[in-house]
Short mmCIF file of C-alpha atoms and ligand atoms in Angstrom, two decimals:
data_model
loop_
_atom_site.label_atom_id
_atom_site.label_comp_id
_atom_site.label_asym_id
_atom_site.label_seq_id
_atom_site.Cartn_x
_atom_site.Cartn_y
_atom_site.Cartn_z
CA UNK G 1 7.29 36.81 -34.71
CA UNK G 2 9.30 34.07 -35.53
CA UNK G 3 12.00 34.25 -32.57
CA UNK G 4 9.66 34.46 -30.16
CA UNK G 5 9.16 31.97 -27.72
CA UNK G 6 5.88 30.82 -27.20
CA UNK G 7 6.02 28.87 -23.44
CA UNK G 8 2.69 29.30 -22.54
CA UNK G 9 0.47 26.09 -23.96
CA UNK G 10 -1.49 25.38 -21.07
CA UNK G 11 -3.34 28.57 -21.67
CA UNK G 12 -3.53 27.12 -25.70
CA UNK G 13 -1.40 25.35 -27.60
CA UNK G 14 -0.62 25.67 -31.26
CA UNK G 15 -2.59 23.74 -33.53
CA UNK G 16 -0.25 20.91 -34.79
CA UNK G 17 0.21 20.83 -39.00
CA UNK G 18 -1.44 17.34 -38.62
CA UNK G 19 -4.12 18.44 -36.81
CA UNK G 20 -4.42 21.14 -39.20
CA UNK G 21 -4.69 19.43 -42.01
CA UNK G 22 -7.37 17.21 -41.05
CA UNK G 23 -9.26 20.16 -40.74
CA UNK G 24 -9.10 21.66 -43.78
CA UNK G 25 -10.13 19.21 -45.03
CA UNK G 26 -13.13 18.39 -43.14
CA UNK G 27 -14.27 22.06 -43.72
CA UNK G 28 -13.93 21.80 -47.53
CA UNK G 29 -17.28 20.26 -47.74
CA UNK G 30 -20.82 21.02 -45.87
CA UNK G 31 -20.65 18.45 -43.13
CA UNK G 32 -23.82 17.87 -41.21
CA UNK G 33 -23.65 14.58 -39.20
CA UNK G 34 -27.65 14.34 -38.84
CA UNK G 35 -28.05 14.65 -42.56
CA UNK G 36 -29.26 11.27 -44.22
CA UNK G 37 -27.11 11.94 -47.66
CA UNK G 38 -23.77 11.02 -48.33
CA UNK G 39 -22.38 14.28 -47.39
CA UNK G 40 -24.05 13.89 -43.97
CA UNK G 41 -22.65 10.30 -43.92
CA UNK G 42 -18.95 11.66 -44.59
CA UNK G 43 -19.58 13.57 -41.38
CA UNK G 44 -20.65 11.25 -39.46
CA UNK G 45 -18.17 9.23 -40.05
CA UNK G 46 -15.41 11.72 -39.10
CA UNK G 47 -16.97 12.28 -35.82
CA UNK G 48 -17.51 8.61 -35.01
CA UNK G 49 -13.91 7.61 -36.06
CA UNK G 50 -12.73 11.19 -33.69
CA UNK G 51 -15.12 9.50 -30.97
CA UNK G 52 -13.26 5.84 -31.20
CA UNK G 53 -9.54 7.42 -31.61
CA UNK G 54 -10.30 9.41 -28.27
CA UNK G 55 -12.20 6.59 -26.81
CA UNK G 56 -8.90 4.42 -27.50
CA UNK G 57 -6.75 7.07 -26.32
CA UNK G 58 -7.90 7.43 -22.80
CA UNK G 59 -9.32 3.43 -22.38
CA UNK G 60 -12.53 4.42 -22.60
CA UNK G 61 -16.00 2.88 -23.87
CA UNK G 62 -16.60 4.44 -27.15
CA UNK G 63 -20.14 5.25 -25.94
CA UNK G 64 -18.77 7.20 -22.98
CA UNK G 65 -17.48 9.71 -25.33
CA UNK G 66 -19.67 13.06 -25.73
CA UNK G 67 -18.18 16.12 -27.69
CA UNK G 68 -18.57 19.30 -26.35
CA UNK G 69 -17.45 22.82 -27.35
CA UNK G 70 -14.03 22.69 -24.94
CA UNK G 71 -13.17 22.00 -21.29
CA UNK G 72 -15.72 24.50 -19.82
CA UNK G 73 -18.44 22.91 -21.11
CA UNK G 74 -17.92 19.57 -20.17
CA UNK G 75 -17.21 21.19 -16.28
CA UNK G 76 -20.35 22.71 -16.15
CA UNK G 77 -22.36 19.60 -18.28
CA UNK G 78 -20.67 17.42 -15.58
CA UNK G 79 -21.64 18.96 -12.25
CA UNK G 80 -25.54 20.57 -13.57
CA UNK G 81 -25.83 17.64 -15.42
CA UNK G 82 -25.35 15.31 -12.29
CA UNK G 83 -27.23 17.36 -9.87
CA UNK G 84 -29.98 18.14 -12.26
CA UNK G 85 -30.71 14.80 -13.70
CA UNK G 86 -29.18 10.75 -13.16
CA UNK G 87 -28.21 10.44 -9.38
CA UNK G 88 -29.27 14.12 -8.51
CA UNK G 89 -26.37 14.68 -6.16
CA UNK G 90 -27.11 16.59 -3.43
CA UNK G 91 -23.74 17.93 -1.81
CA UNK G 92 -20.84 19.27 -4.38
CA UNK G 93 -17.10 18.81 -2.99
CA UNK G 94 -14.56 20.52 -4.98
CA UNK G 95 -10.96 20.59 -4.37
CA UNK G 96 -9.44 23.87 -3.85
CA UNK G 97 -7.23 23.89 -6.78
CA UNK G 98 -9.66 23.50 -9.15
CA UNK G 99 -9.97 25.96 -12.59
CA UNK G 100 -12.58 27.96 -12.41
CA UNK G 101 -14.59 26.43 -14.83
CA UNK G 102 -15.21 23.88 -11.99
CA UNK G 103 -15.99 26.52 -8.78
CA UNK G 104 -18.01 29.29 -10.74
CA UNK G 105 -20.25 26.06 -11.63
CA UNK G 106 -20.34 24.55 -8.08
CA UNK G 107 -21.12 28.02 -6.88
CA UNK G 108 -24.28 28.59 -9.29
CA UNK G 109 -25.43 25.64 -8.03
CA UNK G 110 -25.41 26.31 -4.56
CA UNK G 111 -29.25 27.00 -4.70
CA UNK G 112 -29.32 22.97 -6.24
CA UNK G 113 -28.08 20.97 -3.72
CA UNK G 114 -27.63 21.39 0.23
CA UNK G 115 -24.09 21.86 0.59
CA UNK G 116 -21.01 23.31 -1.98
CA UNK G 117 -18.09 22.30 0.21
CA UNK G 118 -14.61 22.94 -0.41
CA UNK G 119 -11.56 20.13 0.03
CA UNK G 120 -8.08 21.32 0.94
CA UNK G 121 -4.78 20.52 -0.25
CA UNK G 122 -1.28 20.11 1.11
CA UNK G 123 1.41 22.38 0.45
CA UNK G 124 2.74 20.25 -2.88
CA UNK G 125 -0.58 21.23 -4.13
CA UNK G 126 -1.92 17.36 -3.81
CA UNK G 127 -5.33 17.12 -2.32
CA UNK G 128 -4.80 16.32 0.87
CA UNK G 129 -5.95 12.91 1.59
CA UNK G 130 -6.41 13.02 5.05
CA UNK G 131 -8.75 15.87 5.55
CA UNK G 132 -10.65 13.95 2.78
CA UNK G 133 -11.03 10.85 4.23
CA UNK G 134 -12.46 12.49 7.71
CA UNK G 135 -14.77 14.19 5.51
CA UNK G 136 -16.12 11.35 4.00
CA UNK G 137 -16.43 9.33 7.37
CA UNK G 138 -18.27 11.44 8.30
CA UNK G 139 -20.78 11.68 5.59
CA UNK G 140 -24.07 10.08 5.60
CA UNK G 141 -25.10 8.85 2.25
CA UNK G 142 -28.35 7.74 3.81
CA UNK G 143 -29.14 11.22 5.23
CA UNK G 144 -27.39 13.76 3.16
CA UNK G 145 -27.45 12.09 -0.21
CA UNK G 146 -25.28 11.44 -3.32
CA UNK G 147 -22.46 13.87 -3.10
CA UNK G 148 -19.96 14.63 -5.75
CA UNK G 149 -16.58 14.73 -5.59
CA UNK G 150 -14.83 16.81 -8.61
CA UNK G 151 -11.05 17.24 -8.26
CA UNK G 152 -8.65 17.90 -11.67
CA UNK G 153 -6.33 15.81 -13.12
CA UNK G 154 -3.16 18.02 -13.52
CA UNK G 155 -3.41 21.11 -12.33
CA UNK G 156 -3.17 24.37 -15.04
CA UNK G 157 -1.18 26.76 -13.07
CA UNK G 158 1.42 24.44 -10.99
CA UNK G 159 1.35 21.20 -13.54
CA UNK G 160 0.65 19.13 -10.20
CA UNK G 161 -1.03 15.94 -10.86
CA UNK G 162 -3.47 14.23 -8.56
CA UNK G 163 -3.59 10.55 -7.28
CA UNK G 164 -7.08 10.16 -8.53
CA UNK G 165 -6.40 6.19 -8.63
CA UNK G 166 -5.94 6.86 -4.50
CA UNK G 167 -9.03 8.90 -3.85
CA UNK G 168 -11.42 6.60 -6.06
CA UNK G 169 -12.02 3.97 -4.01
CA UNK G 170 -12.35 6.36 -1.13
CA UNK G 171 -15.29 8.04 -2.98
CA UNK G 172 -16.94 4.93 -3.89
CA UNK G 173 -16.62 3.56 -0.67
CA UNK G 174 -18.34 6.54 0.70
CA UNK G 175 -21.26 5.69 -1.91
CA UNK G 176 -20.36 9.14 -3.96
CA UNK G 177 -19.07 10.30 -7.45
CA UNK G 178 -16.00 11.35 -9.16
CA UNK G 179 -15.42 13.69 -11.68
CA UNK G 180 -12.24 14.68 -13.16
CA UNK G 181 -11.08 17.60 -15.02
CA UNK G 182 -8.43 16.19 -17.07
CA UNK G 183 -8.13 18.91 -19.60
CA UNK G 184 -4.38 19.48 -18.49
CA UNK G 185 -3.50 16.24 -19.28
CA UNK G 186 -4.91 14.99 -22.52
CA UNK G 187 -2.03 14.56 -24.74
CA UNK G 188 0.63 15.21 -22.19
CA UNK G 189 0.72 12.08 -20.01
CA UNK G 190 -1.37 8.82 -20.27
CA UNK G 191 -4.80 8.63 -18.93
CA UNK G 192 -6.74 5.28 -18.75
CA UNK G 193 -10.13 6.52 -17.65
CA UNK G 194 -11.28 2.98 -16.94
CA UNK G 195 -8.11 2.59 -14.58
CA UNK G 196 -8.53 5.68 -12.50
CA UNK G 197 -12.01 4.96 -11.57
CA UNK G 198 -13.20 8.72 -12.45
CA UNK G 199 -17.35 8.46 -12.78
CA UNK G 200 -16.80 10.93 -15.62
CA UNK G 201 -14.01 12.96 -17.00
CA UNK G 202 -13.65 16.67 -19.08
CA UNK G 203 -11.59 16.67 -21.83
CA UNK G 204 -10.23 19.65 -24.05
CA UNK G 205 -8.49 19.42 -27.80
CA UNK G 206 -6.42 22.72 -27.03
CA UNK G 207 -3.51 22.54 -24.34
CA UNK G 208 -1.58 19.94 -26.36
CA UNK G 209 -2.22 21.35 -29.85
CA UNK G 210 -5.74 20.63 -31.31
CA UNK G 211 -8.21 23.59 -31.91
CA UNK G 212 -9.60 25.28 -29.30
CA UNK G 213 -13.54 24.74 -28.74
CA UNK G 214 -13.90 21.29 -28.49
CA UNK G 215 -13.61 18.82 -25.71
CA UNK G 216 -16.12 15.96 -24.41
CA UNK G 217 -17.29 15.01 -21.25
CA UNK G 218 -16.67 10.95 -20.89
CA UNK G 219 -19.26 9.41 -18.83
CA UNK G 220 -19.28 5.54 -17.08
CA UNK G 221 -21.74 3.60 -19.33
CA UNK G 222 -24.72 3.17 -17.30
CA UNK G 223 -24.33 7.04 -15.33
CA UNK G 224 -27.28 9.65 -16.72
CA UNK G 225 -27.09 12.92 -16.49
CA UNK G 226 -29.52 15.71 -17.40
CA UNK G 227 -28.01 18.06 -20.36
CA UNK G 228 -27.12 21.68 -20.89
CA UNK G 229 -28.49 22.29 -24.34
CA UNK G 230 -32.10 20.09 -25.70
CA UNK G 231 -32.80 19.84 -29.63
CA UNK G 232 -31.64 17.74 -32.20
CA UNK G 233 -30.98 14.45 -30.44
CA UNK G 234 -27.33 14.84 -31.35
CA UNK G 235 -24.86 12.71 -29.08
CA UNK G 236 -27.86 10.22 -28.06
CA UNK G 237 -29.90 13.37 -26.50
CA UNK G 238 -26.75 13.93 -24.21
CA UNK G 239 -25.65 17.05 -26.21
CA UNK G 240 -27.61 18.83 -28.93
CA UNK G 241 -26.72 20.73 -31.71
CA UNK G 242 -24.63 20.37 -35.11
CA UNK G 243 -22.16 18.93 -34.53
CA UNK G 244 -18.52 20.97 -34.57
CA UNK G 245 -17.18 18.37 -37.32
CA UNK G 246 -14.27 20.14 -38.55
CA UNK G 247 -13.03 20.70 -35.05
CA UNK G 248 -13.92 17.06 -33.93
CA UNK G 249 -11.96 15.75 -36.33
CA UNK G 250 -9.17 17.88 -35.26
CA UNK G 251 -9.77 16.61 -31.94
CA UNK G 252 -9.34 12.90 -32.85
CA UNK G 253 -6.44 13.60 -35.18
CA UNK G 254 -5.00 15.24 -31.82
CA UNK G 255 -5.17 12.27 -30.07
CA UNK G 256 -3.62 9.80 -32.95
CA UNK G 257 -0.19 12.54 -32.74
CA UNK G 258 -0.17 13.43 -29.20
CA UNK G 259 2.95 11.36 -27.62
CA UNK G 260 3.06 11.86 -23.99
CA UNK G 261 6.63 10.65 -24.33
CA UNK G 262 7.98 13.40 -25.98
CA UNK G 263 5.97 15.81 -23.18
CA UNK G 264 8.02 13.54 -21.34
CA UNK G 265 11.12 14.72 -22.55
CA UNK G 266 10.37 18.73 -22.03
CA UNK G 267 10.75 17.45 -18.17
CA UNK G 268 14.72 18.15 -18.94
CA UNK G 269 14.01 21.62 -20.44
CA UNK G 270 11.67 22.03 -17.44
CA UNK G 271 14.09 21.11 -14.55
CA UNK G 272 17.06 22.75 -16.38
CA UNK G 273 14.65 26.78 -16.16
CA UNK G 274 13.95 25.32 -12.63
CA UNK G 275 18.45 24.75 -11.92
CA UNK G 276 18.90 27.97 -12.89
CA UNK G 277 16.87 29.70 -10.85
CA UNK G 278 18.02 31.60 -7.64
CA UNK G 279 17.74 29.86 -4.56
CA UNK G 280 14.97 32.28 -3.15
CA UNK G 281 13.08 31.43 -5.90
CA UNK G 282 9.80 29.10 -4.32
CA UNK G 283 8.77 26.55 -7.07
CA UNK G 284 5.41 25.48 -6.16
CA UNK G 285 4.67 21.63 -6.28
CA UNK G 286 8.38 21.08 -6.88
CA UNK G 287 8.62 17.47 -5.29
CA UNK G 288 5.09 16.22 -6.15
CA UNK G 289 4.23 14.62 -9.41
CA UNK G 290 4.11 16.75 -11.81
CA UNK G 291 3.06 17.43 -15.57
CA UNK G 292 6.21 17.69 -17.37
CA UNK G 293 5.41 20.73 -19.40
CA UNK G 294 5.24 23.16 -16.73
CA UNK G 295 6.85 25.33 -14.02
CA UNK G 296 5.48 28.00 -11.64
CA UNK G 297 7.29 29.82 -9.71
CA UNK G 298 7.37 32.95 -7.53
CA UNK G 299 10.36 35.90 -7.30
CA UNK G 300 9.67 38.09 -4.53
CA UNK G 301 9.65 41.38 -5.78
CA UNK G 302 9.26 40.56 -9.06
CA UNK G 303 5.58 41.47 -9.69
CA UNK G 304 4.05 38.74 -12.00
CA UNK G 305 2.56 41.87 -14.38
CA UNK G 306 6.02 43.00 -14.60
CA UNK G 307 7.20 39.85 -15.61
CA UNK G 308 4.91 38.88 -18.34
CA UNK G 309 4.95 42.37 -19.77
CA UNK G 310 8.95 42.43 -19.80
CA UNK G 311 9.58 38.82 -21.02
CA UNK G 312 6.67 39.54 -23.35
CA UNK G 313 8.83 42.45 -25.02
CA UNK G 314 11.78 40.39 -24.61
CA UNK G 315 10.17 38.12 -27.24
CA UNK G 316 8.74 35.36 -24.67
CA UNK G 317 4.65 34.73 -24.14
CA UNK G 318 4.20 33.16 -20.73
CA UNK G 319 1.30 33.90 -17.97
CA UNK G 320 1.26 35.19 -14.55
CA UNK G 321 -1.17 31.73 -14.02
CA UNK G 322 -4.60 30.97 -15.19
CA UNK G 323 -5.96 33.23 -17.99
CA UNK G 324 -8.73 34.79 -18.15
CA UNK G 325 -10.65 37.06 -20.30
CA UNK G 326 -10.11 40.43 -18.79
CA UNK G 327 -6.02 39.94 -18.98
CA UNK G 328 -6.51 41.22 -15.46
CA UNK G 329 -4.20 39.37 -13.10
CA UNK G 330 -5.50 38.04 -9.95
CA UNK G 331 -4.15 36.59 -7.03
CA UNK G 332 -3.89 32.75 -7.33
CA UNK G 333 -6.57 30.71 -5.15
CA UNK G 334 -4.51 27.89 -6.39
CA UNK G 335 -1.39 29.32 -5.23
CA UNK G 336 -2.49 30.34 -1.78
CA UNK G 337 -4.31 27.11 -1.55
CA UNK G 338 -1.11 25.52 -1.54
CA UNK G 339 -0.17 28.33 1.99
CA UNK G 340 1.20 31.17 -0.35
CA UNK G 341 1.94 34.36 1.27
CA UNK G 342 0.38 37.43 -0.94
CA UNK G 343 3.53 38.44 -2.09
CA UNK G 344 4.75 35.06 -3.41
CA UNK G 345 0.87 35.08 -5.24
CA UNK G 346 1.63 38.18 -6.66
CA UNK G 347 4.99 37.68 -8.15
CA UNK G 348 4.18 34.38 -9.46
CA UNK G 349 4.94 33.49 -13.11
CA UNK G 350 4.24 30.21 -14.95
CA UNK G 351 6.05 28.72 -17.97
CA UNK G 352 4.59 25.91 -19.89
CA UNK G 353 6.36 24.19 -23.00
CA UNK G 354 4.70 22.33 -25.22
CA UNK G 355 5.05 19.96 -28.67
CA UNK G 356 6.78 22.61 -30.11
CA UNK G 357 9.79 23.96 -28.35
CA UNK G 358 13.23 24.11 -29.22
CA UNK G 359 15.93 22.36 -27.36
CA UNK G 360 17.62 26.22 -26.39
CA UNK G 361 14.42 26.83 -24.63
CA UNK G 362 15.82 27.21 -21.24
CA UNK G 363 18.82 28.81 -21.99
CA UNK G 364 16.90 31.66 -23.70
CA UNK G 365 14.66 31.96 -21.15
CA UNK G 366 16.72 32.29 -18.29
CA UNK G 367 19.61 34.67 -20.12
CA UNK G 368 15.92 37.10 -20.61
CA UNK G 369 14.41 36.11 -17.27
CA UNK G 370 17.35 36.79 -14.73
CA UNK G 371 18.27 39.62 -17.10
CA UNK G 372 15.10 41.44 -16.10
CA UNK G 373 15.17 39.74 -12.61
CA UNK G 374 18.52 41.18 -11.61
CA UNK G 375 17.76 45.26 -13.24
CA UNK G 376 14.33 44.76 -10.81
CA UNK G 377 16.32 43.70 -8.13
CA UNK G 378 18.55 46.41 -9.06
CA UNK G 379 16.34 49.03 -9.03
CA UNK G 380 14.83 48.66 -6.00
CA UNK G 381 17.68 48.46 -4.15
CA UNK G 382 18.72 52.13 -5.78
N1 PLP P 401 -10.10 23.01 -16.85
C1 PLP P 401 -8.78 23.29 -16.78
C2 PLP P 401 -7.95 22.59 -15.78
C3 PLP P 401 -8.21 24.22 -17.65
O1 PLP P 401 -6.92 24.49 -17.57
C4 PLP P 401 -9.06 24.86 -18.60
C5 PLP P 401 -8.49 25.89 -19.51
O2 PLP P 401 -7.60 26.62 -19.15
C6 PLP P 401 -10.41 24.54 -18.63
C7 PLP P 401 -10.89 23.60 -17.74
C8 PLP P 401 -11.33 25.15 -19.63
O3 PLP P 401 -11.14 24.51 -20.87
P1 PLP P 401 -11.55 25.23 -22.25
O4 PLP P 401 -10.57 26.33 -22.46
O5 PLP P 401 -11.45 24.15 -23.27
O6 PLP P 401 -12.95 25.72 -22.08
#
């Protein structure tokens, strides 16, 4: 396994040795946070140091912080959480890029609230400010209630990042809340939650190289929320049970390693896959912001299956998009969000570096990918 390529860390990450070895050792010993003796005290303290490192990380109040087990939790704590308890929001907006984490959530919840409403974005793949400020001028606070706004901080399939800073103020003006998936971005590019003005925010330890199965959900001092999972009082009654120690730990040692400068620095490997690409090839968000880790792309023809199986044999993991759990690949809603034509969704490929890859990265990718590129094009011109 060891010359293979692994270019596909937005789906997961490798754990980082650091990260690793803070977790060994917080599993070498029983570690119960709610336990009074000094074994539970030696837990407690690794989750409450995890809780300030994170906290520091992002600019946040330490308080805000509330572990969960991973991105998907924190989603679904955020929106049921605000609809079902604190300022029992009444219409859900959701941005149509959004992981599905987000959207399966809003649409169990349609029974909740009055209205699950869906916000567009332009063809970069940024929401599209416009159509969002009509909406909102529209809405009625005073009649239709809080609403919600949730849109994501970098996008997992296209790497696009949002101007959350931008639509803040509109939301607030508009007397609503925002809530931002930012599990694409923690550890690859710097995010001051108090700065963008995000009501509350989902984080994950896994796309930049902490363990999978452990996130938080950071919430503005002050904003209640009803939660998922009653019990033991853990996280001030915000989220019960033990406490994932081991992996919280692994989480905050993520977040004392995690240099969005060197994610910085993949942008070269990045744009250097993206040169060397034909000219028919669409990149999607190409001239928006983006995170520098990542590049999707579609190659007529060139059925995303295809490519993942063939560069998968050729010694390269990447993903046709989003995972999921069936390994079933499905048209993008992100991609044709953004005005894809079918084809382009299904021949759509992404590639996502990450804290570990080599400086020959795109060179080895793109002698394998055009390889296999040109003996499809071949073929089906035979
Ligand atoms: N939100 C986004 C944008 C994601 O990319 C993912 C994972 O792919 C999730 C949420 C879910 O996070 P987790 O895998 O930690 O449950």
């Amino acid at each position: 396994m060891s010359d293979r390529l692994y270019l596909d860390h937005n789906a997961t990450s490798p754990l980082r040795p650091e990260v690793r070895d803070v977790m060994v050792e917080a599993l070498a010993a029983p570690r119960n946070a709610s336990s009074v003796h000094a074994e539970g005290r030696a837990a407690k303290a690794l989750v409450e140091g995890a809780r300030k490192t994170i906290a520091a990380r992002i600019n946040a109040p330490v308080e805000s912080v509330v572990f969960t087990a991973g991105g998907t939790e924190a989603d679904t704590l955020a929106l049921t959480g605000l609809v079902r308890g604190g300022p029992n929001v009444r219409c859900l907006m959701v941005s149509a890029i959004e992981h599905s984490a987000v959207t399966a959530t809003a649409e169990a919840l349609h029974r909740d609230v009055d209205r699950v409403e869906t916000v567009p974005v332009t063809e970069a793949g940024v929401l599209d400010l416009a159509a969002l400020e009509e909406r909102l001028a529209s809405y009625d606070q005073a009649e239709d209630g809080p609403f919600l706004l949730s849109v994501m901080l970098a996008n997992n399939e296209t790497g696009v990042i949002q101007p959350i800073a931008d639509i803040a103020p509109m939301v607030w003006k508009a007397g609503g809340y925002l809530f931002v998936d930012a599990v694409q971005g923690f550890g690859k590019i710097d995010i001051d939650f108090s700065a963008l003005g995000a009501d509350a925010m989902a984080l994950s330890a896994h796309k930049a190289g902490g363990p999978p199965g452990v996130g938080a959900l950071v919430v503005k001092p002050g904003l209640s929320f009803a939660p998922l999972l009653r019990g033991g009082g853990q996280e001030l009654s915000r989220r019960a049970g033990t406490e994932n120690v081991a992996g919280i730990a692994g989480f905050g040692a993520l977040a004392e390693v995690a240099e969005p400068s060197a994610y910085e620095e993949l942008s070269g490997l990045r744009d250097a896959i993206e040169a060397a690409l034909p000219d028919s090839v669409r990149i999607w968000g190409k001239d928006a912001k983006r995170l520098p880790n990542t590049s999707c792309f579609s190659a007529r023809g060139f059925q995303s299956e295809t490519q993942v199986m063939v560069m998968d044999l050729a010694g390269f993991a990447v993903s046709s998009g989003s995972a999921c759990s069936s390994g079933k690949v499905k048209p993008s809603p992100v991609l044709k969000a953004m005005g894809a034509s079918e084809i382009e969704t299904k021949s759509s490929l992404r590639v996502s570096l990450g804290w570990d890859s080599p400086s020959d990265t795109a060179e080895r990718f793109i002698a394998a990918w055009s390889r296999d590129y040109q003996r499809v094009l071949e073929r089906s011109a035979a």
